[in-house]
Short mmCIF file of C-alpha atoms in Angstrom, two decimals:
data_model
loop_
_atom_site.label_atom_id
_atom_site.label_comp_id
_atom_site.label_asym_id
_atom_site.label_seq_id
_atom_site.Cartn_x
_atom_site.Cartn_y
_atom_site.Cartn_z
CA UNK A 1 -27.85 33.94 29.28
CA UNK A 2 -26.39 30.64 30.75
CA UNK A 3 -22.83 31.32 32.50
CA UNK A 4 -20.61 28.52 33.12
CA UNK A 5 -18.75 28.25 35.63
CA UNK A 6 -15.06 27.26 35.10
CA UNK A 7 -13.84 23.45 34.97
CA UNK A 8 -11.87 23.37 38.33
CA UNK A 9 -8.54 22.06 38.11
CA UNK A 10 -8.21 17.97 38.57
CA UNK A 11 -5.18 16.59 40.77
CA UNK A 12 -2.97 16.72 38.23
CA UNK A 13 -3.43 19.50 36.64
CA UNK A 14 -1.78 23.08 36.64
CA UNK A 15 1.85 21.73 36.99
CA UNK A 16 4.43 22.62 34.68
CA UNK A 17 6.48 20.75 32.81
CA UNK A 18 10.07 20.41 34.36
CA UNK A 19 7.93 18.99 37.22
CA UNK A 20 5.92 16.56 35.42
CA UNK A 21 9.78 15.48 33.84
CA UNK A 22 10.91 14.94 37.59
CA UNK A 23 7.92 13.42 38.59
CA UNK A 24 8.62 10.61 35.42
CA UNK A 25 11.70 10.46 36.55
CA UNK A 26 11.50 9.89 40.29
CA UNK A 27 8.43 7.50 39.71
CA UNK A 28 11.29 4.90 37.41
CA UNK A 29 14.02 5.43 39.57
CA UNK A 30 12.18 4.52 42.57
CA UNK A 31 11.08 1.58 40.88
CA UNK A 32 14.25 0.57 39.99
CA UNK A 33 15.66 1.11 43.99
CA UNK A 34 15.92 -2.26 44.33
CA UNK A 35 19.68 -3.05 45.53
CA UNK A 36 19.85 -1.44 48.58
CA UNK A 37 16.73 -3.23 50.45
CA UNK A 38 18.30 -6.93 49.14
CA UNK A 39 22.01 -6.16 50.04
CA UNK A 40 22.29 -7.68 53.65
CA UNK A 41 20.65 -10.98 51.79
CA UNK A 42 22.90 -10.88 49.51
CA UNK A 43 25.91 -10.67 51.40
CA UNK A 44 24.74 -12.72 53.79
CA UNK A 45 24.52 -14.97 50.65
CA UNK A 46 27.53 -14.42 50.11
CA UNK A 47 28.84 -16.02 53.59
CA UNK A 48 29.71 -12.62 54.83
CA UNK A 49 29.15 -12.74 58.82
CA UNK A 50 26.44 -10.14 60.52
CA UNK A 51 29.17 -7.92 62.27
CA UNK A 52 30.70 -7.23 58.65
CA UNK A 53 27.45 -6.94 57.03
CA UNK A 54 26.58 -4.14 59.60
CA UNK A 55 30.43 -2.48 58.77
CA UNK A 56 28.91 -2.56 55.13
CA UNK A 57 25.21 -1.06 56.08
CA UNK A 58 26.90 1.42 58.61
CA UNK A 59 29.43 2.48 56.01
CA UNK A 60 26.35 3.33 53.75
CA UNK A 61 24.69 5.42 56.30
CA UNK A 62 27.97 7.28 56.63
CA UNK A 63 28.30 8.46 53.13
CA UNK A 64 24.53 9.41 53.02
CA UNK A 65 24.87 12.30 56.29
CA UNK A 66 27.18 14.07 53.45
CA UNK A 67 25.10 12.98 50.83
CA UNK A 68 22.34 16.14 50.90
CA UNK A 69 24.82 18.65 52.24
CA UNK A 70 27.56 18.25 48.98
CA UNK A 71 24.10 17.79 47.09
CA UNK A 72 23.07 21.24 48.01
CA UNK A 73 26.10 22.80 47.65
CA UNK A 74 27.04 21.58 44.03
CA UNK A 75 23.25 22.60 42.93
CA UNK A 76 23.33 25.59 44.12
CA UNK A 77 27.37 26.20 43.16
CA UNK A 78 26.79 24.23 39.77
CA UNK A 79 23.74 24.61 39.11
CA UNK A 80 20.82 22.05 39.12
CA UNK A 81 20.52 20.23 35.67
CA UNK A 82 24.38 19.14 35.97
CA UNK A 83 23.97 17.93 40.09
CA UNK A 84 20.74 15.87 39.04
CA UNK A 85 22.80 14.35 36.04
CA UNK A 86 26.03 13.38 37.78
CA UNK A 87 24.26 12.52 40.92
CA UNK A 88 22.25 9.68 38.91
CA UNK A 89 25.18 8.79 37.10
CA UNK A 90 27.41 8.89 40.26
CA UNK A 91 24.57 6.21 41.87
CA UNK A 92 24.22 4.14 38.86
CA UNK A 93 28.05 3.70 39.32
CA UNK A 94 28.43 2.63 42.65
CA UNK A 95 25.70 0.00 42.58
CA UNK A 96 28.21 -1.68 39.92
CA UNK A 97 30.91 -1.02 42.27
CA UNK A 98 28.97 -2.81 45.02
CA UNK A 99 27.87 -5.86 43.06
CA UNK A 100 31.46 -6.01 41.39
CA UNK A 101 33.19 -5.72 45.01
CA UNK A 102 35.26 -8.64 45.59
CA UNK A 103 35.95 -8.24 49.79
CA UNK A 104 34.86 -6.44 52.42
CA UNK A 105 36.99 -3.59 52.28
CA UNK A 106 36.15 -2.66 48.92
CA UNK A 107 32.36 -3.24 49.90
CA UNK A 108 32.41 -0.83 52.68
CA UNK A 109 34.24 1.81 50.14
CA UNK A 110 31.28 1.38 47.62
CA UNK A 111 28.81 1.06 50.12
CA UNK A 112 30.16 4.69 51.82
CA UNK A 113 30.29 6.39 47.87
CA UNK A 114 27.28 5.19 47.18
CA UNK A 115 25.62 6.30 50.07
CA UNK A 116 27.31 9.47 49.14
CA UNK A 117 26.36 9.47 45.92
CA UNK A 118 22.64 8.57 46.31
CA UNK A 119 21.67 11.57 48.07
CA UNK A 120 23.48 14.10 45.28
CA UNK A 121 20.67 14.54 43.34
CA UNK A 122 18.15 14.71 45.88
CA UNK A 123 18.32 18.50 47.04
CA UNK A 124 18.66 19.32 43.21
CA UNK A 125 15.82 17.69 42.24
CA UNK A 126 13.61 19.70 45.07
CA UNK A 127 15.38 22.84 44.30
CA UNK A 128 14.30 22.60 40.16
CA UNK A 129 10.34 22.00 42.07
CA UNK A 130 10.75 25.08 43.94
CA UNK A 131 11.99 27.08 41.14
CA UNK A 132 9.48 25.97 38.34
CA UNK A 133 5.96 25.62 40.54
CA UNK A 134 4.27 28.62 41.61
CA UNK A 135 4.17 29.48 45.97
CA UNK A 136 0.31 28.12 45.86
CA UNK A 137 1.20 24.65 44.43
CA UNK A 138 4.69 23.96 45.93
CA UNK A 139 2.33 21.45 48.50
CA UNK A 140 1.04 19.28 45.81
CA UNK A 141 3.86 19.30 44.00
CA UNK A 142 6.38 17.91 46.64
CA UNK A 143 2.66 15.75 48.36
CA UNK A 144 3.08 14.16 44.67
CA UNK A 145 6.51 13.78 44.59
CA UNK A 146 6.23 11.79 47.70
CA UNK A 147 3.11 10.02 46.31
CA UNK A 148 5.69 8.78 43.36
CA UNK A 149 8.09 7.86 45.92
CA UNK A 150 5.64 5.45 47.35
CA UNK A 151 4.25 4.03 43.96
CA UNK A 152 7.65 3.57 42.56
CA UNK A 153 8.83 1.29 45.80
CA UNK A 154 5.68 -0.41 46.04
CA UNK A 155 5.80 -2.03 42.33
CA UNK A 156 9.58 -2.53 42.98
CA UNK A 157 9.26 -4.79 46.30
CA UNK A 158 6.82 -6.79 43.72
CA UNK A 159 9.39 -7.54 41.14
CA UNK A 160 12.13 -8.13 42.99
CA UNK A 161 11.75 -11.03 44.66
CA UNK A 162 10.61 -12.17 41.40
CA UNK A 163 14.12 -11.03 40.21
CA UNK A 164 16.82 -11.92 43.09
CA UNK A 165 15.22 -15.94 42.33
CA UNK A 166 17.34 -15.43 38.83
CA UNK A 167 20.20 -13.73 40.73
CA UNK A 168 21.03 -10.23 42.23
CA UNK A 169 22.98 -9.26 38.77
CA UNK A 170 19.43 -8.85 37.64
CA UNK A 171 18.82 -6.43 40.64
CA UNK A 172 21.90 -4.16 39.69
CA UNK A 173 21.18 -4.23 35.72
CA UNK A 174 17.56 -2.86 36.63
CA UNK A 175 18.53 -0.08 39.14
CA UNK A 176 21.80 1.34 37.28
CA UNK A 177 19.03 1.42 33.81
CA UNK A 178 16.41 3.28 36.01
CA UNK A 179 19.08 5.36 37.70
CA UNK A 180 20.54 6.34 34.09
CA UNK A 181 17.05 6.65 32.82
CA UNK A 182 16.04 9.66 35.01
CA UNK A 183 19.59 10.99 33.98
CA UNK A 184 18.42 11.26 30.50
CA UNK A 185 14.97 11.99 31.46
CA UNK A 186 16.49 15.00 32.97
CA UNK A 187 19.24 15.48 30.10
CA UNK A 188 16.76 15.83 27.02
CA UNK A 189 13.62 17.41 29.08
CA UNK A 190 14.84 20.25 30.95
CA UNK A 191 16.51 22.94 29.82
CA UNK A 192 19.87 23.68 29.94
CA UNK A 193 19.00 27.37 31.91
CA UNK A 194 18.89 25.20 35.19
CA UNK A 195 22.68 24.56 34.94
CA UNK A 196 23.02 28.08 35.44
CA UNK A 197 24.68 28.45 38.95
CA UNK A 198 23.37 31.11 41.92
CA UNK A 199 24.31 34.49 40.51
CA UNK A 200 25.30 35.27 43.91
CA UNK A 201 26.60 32.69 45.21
CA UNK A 202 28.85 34.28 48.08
CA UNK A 203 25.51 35.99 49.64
CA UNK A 204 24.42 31.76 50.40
CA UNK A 205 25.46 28.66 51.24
CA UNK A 206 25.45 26.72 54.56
CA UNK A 207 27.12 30.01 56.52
CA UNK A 208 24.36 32.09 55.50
CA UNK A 209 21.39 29.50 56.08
CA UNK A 210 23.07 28.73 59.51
CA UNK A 211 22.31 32.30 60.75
CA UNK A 212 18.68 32.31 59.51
CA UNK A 213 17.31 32.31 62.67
CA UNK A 214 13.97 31.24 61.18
CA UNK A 215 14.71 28.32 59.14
CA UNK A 216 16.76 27.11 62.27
CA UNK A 217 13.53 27.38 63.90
CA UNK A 218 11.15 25.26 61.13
CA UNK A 219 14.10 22.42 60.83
CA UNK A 220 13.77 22.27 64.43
CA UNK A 221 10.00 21.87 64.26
CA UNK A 222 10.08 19.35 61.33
CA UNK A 223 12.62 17.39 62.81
CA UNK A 224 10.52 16.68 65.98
CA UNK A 225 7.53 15.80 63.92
CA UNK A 226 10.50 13.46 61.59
CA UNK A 227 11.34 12.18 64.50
CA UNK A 228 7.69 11.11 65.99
CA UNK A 229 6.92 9.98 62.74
CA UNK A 230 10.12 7.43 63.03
CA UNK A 231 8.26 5.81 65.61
CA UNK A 232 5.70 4.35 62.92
CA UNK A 233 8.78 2.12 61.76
CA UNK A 234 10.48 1.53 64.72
CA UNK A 235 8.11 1.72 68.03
CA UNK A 236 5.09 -0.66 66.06
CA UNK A 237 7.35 -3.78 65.79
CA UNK A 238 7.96 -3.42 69.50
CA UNK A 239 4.50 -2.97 70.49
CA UNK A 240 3.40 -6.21 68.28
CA UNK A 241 6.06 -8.24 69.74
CA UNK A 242 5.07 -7.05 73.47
CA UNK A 243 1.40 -8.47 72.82
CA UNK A 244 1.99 -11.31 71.06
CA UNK A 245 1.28 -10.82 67.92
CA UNK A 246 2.93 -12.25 64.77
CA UNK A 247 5.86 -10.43 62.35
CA UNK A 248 3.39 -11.00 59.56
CA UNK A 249 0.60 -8.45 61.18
CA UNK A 250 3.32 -5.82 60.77
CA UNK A 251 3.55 -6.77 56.80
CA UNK A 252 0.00 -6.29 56.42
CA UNK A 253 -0.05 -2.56 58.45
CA UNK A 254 3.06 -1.52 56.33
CA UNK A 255 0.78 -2.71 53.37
CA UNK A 256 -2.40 -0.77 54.49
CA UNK A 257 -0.12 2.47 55.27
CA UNK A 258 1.13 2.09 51.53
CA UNK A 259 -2.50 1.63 50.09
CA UNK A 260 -4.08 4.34 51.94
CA UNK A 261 -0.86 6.95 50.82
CA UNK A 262 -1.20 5.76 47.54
CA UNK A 263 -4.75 5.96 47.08
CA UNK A 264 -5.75 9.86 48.89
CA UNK A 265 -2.68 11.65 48.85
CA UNK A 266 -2.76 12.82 45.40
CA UNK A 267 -6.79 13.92 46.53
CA UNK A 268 -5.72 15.30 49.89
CA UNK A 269 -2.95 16.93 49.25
CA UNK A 270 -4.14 18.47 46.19
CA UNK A 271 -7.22 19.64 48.61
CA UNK A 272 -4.95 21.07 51.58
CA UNK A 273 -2.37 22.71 49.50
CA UNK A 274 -4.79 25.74 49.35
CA UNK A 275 -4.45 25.83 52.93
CA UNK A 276 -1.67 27.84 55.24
CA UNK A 277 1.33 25.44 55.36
CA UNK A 278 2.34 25.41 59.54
CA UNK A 279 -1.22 24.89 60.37
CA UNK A 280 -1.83 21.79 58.19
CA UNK A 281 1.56 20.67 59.03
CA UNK A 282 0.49 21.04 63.12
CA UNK A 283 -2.52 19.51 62.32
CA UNK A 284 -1.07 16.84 60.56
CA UNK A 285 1.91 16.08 62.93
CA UNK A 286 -1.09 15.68 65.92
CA UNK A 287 -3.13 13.31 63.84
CA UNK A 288 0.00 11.24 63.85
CA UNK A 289 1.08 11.72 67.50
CA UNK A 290 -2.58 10.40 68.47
CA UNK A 291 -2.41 7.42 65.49
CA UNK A 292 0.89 6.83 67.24
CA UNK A 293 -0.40 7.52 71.17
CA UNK A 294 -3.35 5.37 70.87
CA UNK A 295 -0.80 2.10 69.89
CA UNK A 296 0.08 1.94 73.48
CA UNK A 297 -3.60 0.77 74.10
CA UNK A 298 -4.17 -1.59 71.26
CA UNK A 299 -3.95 -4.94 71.65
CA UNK A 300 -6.18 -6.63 69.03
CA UNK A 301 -4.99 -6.40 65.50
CA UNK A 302 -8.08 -4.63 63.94
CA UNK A 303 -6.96 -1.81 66.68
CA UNK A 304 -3.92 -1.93 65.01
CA UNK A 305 -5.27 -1.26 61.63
CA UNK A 306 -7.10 1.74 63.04
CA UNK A 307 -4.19 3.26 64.44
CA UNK A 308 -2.17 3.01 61.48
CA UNK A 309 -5.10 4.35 58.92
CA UNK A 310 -5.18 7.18 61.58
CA UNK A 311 -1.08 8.10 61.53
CA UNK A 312 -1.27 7.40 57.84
CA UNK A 313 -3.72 9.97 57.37
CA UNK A 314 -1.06 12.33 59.16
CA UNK A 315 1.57 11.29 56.85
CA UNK A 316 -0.48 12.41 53.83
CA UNK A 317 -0.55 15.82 55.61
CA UNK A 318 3.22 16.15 56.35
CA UNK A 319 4.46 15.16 53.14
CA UNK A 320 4.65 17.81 51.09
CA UNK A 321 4.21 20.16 53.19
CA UNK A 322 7.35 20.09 54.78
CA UNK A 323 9.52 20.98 52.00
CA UNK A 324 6.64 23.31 50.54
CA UNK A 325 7.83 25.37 54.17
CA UNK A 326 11.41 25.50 53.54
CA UNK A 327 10.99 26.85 49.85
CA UNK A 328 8.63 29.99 50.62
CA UNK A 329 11.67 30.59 53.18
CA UNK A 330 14.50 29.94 50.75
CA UNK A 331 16.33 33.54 49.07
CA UNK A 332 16.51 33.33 45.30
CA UNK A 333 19.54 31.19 44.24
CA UNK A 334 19.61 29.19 47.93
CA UNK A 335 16.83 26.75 47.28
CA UNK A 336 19.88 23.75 46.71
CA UNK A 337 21.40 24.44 50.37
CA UNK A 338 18.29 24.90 51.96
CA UNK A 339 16.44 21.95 50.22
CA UNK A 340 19.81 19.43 51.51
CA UNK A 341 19.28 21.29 54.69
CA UNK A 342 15.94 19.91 55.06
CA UNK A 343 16.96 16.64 53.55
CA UNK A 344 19.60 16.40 56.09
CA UNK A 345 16.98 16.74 58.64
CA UNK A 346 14.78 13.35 57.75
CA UNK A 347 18.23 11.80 58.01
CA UNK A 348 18.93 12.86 61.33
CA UNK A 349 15.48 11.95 62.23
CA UNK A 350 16.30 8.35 61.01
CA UNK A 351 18.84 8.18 63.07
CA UNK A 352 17.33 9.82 66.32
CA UNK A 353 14.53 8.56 66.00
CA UNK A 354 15.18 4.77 66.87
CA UNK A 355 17.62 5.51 69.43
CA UNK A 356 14.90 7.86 71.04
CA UNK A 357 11.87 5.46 71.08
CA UNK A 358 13.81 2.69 72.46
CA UNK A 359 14.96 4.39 75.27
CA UNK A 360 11.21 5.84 75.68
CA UNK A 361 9.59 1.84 75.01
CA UNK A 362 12.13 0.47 77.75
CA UNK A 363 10.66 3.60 80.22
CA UNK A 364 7.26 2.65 79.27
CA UNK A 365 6.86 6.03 78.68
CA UNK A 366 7.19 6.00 74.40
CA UNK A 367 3.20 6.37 74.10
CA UNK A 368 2.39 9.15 76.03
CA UNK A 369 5.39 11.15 74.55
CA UNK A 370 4.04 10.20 70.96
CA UNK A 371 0.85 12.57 72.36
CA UNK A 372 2.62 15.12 74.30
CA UNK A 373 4.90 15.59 71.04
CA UNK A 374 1.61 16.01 69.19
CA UNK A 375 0.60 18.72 70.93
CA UNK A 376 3.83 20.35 71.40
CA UNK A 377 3.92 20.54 67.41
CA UNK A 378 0.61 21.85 67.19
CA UNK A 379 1.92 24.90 69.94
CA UNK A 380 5.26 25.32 67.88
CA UNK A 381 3.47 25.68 64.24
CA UNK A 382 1.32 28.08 66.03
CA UNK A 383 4.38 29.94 67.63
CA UNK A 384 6.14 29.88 64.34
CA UNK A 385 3.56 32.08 62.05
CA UNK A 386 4.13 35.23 62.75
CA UNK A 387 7.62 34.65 62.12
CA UNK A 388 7.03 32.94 58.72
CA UNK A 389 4.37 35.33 57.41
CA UNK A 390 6.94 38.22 58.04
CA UNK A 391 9.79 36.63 55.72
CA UNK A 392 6.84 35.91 53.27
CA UNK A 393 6.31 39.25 53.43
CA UNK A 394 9.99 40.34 53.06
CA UNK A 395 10.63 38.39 50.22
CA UNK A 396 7.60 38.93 48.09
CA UNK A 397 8.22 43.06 48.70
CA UNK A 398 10.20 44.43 45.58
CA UNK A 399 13.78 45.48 46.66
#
């Protein structure tokens, strides 16, 4: 008798639906981001000077610290469906607002709701992944909801430029559609059950996460691995400028970083996410503290391309994974607040991590901290195990 063995699963396989809905829709909406990345040329279009432009862009920023947080709180309070509905709606608004703002006043006020509103759907979006894809697949999940991210923004830098030649109405019409497209997406696909709020929804919230001593402890790790990883936007510029080489070269890594994302993270991650999440996340967050290390001795541009397939090959490993951490740690009914907590992370990272590497690059001291921080991650995923495998534990006993 001839036994067979069993097909293993492909890549993307084993997912259920609601994610494969979320996935559809994050993939058009992201292609569709496309007002936001042109808005300083078009106000500068527009004769608006750089000090108000930066009022404008800082006023954006503002809005999108409370962004995740409200996010959280109205998923968790409202339930999901409903947040990722009015979030997209609330977004698809306020880029009409911008585009329709006659002065700068007004701009900054749609620019700040905007950057409120952006962010709304975000934490209810991850929550609805948490909730609908079993522990073992959470990784490739969120590694492919990333992977869509990336997709999505490549093929919209391509047609925009193509777009803002025929004016940046064209810009607006195409992100409010994609923005209201995930909306219905969302609307006809998933069920109306995920509007149902937390049935105990005094027991969480941001007082409750605040005490868990051990999510403290894993936002604190992933923000110093956010923050390292910042330096791949920031710290590279500075390091091509310092030898010499030209702003194009930095085009071309951004471009390789996208290709090599795009092309093995739905392999990789698909691979790893049978693996223990804070080890692959150490792991991971020390392949891209070495990527990031070994800039501070490249000089040549093919040793720039090595560098940045190395880090890139990091990033695979971290995305995903992250989030994938904060779920198996999340109570039933809190994955909304703990998801924006998380979320609210990256964004501090965004904002440390500039400030940080440019006072480390003026010290000359920026590359060797991108390796000490690499192995400090790998000691503090180690540290953090024990810790993590005993609320595993906890939560996956009956009560």
């Amino acid at each position: 008798m001839t036994i067979t063995a069993p097909a293993r699963p492909t890549v993307f396989q084993g997912l259920p639906k609601v994610f494969w809905l979320l996935f559809s829709g994050q993939l058009v909406n992201r292609f569709g981001g496309v007002v936001l990345p042109f808005l300083v040329s078009y106000l500068t279009g527009r004769g608006y000077a750089a000090a108000q432009i930066a009022a404008v862009v800082s006023a954006y920023g503002l809005g999108g610290l409370g962004g995740q947080p409200l996010g959280g709180y109205l998923a968790d309070r409202f339930g999901r469906r409903a947040t990722l509905i009015g979030g997209l709606v609330a977004t698809a608004t306020c880029v009409i607002l911008i585009a329709a703002a006659g002065d700068l006043p007004w701009l900054m006020t749609a620019a700040l709701t905007m950057g409120l509103a952006g962010d709304v759907y975000r934490p209810a979006a991850s929550a609805l992944v948490a909730e609908t894809t079993p522990p073992h697949l959470r990784p490739k999940a969120f590694g492919l909801m990333h992977w869509a991210v990336n997709v999505g923004t490549a093929a919209a830098g391509a047609i925009a430029g193509l777009l803002l030649a025929h004016g940046f109405w064209l810009l607006v019409i195409l992100d409010v559609t994609t923005s209201l497209a995930f909306a219905v997406i969302v609307a006809v696909g998933v069920p109306r059950g995920h509007d149902t709020a937390s049935a105990h929804p005094a027991r969480h919230g941001y007082a409750i996460a605040a005490r868990d001593r051990v999510l403290t402890a894993a936002l604190v790790f992933l923000l110093i691995g956010l923050i390292l990883y910042a330096q791949a936007a920031y710290a590279l510029p500075l390091a091509l400028a310092a030898d010499g080489l030209p702003a194009t070269l930095y085009g071309l890594l951004v471009t390789v970083n996208g290709a090599i994302v795009v092309i093995f993270q739905p392999l990789l991650v698909s691979w790893l996410s049978h693996l223990p999440r804070l080890p692959v996340l150490g792991l991971s967050m020390t392949v891209v503290a070495l990527g990031l290390a070994l800039t501070g001795v490249a000089s040549q541009p093919w040793h720039y391309v090595a560098t940045v397939v190395l880090w890139s090959m990091g990033e695979i490993g971290m995305a995903g994974f992250e989030a994938a951490l904060i779920a198996d740690l999340t109570p039933e009914g809190a994955h909304g607040t703990y998801q924006a907590l998380y979320g609210w992370t990256t964004a501090i990272a965004r904002f440390a991590g500039p400030a940080v590497g440019a006072v480390l690059f003026q010290a000359g001291m920026l590359w060797w901290a991108c390796a000490a921080t690499g192995i400090l991650c790998a000691v503090f995923a180690f540290t953090l195990m024990p810790a993590v495998a005993r609320r595993e534990q906890a939560m996956a006993s009956p009560t």
